[in-house]
Coordinates of N, CA and C in Angstrom, one line a residue:
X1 N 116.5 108.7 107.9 CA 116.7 108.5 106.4 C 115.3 108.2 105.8
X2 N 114.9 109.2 104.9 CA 113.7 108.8 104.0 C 114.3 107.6 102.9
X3 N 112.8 106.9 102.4 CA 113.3 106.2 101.3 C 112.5 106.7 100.2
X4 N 111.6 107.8 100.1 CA 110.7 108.3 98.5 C 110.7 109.6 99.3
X5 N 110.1 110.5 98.4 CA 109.7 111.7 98.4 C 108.3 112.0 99.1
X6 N 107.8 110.8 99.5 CA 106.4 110.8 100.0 C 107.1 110.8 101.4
X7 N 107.9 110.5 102.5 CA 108.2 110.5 103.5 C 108.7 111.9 103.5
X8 N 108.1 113.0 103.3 CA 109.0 114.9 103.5 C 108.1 115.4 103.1
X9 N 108.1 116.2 103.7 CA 107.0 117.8 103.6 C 108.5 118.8 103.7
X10 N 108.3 119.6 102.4 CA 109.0 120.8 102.6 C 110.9 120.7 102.2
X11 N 111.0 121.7 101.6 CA 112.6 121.8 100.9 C 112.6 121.1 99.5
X12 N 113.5 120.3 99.7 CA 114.4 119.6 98.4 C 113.2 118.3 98.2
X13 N 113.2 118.6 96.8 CA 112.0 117.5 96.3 C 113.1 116.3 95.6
X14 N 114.4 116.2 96.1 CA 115.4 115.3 95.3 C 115.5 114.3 95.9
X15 N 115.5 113.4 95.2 CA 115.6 111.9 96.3 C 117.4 112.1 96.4
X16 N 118.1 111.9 98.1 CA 119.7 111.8 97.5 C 119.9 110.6 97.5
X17 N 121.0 110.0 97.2 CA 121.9 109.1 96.5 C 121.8 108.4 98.3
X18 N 122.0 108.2 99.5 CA 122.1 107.7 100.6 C 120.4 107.6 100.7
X19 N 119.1 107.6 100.7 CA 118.2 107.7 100.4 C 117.9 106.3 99.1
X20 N 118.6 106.6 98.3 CA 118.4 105.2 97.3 C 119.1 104.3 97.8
X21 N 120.5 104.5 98.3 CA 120.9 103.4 99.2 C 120.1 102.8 100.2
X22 N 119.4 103.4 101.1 CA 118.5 103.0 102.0 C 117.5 101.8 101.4
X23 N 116.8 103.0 100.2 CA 115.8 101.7 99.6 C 116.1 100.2 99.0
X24 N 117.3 100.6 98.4 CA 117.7 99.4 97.8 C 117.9 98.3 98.8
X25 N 118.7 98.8 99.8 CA 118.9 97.7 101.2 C 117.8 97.1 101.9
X26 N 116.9 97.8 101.9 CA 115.6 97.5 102.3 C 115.1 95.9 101.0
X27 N 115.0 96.6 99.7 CA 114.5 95.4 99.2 C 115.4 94.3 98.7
X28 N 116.8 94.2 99.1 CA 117.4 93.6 99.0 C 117.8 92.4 100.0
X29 N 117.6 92.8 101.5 CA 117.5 92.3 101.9 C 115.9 91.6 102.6
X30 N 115.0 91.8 101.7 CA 113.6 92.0 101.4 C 113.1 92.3 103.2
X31 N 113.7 93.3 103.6 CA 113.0 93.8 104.8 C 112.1 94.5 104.9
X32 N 110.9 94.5 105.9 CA 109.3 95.5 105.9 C 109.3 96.7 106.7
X33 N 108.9 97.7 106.2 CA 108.9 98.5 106.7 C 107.5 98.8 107.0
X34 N 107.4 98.5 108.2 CA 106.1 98.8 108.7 C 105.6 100.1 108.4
X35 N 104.5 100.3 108.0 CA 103.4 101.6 108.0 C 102.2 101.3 109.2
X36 N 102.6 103.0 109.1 CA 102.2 103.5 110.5 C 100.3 103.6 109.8
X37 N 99.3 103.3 111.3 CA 97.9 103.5 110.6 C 97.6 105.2 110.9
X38 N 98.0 105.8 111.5 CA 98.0 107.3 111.5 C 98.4 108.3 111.0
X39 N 99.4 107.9 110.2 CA 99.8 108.9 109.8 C 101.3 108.4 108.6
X40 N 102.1 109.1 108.3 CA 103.9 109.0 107.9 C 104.5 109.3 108.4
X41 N 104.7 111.0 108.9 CA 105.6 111.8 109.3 C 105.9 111.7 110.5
X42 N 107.5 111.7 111.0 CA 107.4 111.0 112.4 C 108.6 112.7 113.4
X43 N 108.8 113.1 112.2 CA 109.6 114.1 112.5 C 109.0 115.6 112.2
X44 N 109.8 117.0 112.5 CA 109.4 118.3 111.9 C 110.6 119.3 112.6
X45 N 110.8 119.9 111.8 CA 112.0 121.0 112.3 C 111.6 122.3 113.3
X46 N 109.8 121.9 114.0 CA 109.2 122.8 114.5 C 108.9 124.3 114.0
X47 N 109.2 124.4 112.9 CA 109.2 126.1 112.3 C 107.3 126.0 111.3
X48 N 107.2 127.0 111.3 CA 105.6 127.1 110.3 C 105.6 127.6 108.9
X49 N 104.7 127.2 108.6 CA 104.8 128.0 107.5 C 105.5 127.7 105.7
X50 N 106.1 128.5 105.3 CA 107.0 127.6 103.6 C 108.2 127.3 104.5
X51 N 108.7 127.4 105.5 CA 110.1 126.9 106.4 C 110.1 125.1 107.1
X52 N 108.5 125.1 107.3 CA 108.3 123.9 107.8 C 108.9 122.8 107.2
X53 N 109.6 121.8 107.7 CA 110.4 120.5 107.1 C 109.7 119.3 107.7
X54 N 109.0 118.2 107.5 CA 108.7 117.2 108.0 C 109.6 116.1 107.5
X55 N 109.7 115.2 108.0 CA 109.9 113.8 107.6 C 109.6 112.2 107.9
X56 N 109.4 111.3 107.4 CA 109.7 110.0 107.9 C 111.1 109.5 108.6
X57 N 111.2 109.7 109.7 CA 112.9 109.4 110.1 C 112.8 108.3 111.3
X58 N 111.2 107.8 111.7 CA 111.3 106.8 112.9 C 110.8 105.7 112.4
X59 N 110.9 104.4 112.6 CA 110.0 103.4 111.9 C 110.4 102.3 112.3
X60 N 109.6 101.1 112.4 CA 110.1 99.7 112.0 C 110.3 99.1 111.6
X61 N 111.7 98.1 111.2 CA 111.5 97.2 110.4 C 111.9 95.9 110.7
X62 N 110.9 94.9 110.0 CA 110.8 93.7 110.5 C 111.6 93.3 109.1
X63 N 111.8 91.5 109.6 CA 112.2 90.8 108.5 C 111.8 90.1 107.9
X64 N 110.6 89.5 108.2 CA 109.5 88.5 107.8 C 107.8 88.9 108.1
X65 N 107.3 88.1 107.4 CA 106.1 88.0 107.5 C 105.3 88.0 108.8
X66 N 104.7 89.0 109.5 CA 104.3 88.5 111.0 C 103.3 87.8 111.3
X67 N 102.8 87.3 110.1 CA 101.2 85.9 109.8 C 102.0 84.9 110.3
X68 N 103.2 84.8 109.6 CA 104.0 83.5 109.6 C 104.5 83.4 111.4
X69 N 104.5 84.6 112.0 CA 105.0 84.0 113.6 C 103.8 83.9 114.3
X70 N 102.6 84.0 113.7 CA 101.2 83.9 114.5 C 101.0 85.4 115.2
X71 N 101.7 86.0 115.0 CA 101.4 87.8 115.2 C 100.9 88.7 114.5
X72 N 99.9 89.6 114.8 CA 99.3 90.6 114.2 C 99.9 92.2 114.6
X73 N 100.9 92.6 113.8 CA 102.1 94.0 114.5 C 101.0 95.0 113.7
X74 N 100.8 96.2 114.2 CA 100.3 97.7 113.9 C 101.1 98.3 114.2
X75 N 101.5 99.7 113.6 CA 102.2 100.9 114.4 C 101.4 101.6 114.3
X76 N 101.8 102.5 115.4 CA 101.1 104.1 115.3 C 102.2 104.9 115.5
X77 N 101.5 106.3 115.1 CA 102.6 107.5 115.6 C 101.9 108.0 117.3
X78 N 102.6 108.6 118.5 CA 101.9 109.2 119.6 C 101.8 110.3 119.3
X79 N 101.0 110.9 120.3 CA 100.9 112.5 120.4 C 102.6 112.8 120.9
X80 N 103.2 114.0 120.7 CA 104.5 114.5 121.1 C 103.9 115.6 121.6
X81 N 104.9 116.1 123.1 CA 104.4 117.8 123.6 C 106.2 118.4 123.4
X82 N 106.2 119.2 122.7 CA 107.5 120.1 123.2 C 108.7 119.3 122.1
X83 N 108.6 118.1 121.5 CA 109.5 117.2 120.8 C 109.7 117.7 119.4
X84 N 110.5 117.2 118.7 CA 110.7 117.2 117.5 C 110.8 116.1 116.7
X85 N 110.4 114.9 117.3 CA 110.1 113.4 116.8 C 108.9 113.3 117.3
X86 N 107.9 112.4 116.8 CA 107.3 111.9 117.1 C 107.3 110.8 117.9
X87 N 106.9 109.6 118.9 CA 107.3 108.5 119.2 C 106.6 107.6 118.7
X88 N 107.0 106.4 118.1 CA 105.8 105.6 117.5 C 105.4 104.6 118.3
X89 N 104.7 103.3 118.2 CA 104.2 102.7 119.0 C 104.4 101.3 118.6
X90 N 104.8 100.1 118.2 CA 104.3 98.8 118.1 C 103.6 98.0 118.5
X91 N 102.4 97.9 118.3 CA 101.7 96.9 119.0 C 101.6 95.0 118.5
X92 N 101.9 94.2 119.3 CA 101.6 92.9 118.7 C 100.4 92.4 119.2
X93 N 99.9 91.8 118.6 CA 98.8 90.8 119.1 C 98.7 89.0 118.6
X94 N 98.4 88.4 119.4 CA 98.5 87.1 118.9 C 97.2 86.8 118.1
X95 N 97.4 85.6 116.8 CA 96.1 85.5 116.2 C 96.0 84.2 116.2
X96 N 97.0 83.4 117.1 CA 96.7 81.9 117.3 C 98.0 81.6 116.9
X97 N 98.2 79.5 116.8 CA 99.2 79.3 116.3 C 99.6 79.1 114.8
X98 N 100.7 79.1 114.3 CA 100.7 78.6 112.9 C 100.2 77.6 112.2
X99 N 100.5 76.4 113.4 CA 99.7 75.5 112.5 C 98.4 75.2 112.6
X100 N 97.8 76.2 112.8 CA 96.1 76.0 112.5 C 96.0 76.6 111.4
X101 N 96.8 77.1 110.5 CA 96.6 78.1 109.3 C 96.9 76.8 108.3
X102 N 96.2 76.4 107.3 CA 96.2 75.3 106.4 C 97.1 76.0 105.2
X103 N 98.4 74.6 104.6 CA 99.1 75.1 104.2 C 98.2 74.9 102.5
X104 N 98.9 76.2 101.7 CA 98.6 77.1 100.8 C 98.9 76.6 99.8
X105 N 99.1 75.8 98.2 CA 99.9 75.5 97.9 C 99.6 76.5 96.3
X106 N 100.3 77.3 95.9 CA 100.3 78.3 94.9 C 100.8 77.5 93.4
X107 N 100.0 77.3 92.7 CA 100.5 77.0 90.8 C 101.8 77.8 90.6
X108 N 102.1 79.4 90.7 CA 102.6 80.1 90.2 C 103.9 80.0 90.5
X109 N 103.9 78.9 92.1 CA 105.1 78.7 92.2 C 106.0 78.2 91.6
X110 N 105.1 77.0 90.9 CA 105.8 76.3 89.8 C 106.8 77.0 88.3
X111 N 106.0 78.4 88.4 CA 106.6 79.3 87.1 C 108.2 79.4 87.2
X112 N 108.5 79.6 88.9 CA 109.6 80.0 88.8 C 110.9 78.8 88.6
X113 N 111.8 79.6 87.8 CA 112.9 78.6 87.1 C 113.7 77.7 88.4
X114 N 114.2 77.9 89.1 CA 114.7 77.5 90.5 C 113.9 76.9 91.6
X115 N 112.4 76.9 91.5 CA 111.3 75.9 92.1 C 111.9 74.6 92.8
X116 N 111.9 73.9 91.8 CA 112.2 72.3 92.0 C 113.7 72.1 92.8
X117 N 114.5 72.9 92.2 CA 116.1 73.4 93.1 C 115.8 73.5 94.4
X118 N 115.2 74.7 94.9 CA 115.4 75.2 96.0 C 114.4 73.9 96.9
X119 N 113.4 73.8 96.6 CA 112.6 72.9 97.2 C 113.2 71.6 97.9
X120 N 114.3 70.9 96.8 CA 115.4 70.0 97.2 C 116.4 70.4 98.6
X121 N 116.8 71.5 98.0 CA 117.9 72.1 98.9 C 117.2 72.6 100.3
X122 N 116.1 73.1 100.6 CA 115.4 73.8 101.6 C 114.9 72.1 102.5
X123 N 114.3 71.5 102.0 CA 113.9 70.3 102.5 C 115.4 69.6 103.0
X124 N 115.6 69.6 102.7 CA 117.6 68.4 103.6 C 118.1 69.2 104.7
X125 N 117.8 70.8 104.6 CA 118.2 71.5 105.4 C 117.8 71.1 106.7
X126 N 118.7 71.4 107.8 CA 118.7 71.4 109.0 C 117.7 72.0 109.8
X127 N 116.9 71.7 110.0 CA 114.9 72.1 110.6 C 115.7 72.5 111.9
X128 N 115.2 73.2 112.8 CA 114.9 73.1 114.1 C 114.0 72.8 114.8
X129 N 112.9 72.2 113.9 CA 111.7 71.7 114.7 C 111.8 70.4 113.9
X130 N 111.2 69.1 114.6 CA 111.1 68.2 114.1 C 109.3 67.6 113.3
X131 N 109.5 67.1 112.5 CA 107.8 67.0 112.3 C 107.4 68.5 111.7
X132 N 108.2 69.1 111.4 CA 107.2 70.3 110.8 C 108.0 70.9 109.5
X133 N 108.1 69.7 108.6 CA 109.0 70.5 107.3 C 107.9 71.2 106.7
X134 N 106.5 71.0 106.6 CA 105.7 71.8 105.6 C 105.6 73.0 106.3
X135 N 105.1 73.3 107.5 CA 105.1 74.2 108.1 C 106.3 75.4 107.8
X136 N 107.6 75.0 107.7 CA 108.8 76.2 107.7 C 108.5 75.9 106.3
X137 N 108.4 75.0 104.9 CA 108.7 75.7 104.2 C 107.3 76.5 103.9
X138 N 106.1 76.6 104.3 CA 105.0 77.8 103.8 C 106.1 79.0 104.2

């Protein structure tokens, strides 16, 4: 499933209606869609020419921030012989632990109307780690 018109090479320039569902799900449940450093296209209908069809149809998605788990994720696309997908690749790497990253504290946070609320409500919350409320809420 593409989510824009930039994930296709070739045919229908229409975004369809399951397509905007996709996107919407995506930022609704504010999930990431990793980008690939190689390239987009993960698929092709193998034909040449004005027939050729590409698309975005392989990918990852995460659900959070991967600074925040101490991981550094890349994708790539591989070379394919004989396929009509691409295979992509994930790589993680560690960039240390979280709590050596010094916590951030943003003014702009204060703009938002529900600030002071949620801050209340997130802090009483049930931690699973002890000793580390600042840490989960960055």
């Amino acid at each position: 499933m593409i989510k824009s018109l930039i994930e296709k090479k070739g045919r229908t320039k229409i975004l369809g209606r399951d397509s905007i569902a996709f996107q919407n799900f995506l930022n609704d449940m504010r999930l990431v869609d990793m980008e690939t450093i190689n390239g987009t296209l993960t698929w092709n209908n193998k034909r040449g020419g004005a027939s050729q069809v590409a698309s975005k149809l392989d990918r990852f998605i995460i659900s959070e921030d991967p600074r925040l788990t101490g991981l550094d994720l890349t994708t790539l696309i591989l070379p394919f012989e004989e396929l009509d997908h691409w295979p992509i690749q994930l790589e993680a790497s560690f960039i240390g632990t979280p709590r050596n990253k010094p916590f951030r504290f943003e003014n702009v946070w204060l703009s938002h109307p529900d600030f002071i609320t949620n801050i209340g409500k997130w802090w009483v919350e049930n931690m699973p780690v002890q000793d580390m409320k600042m840490f989960l809420l960055q």
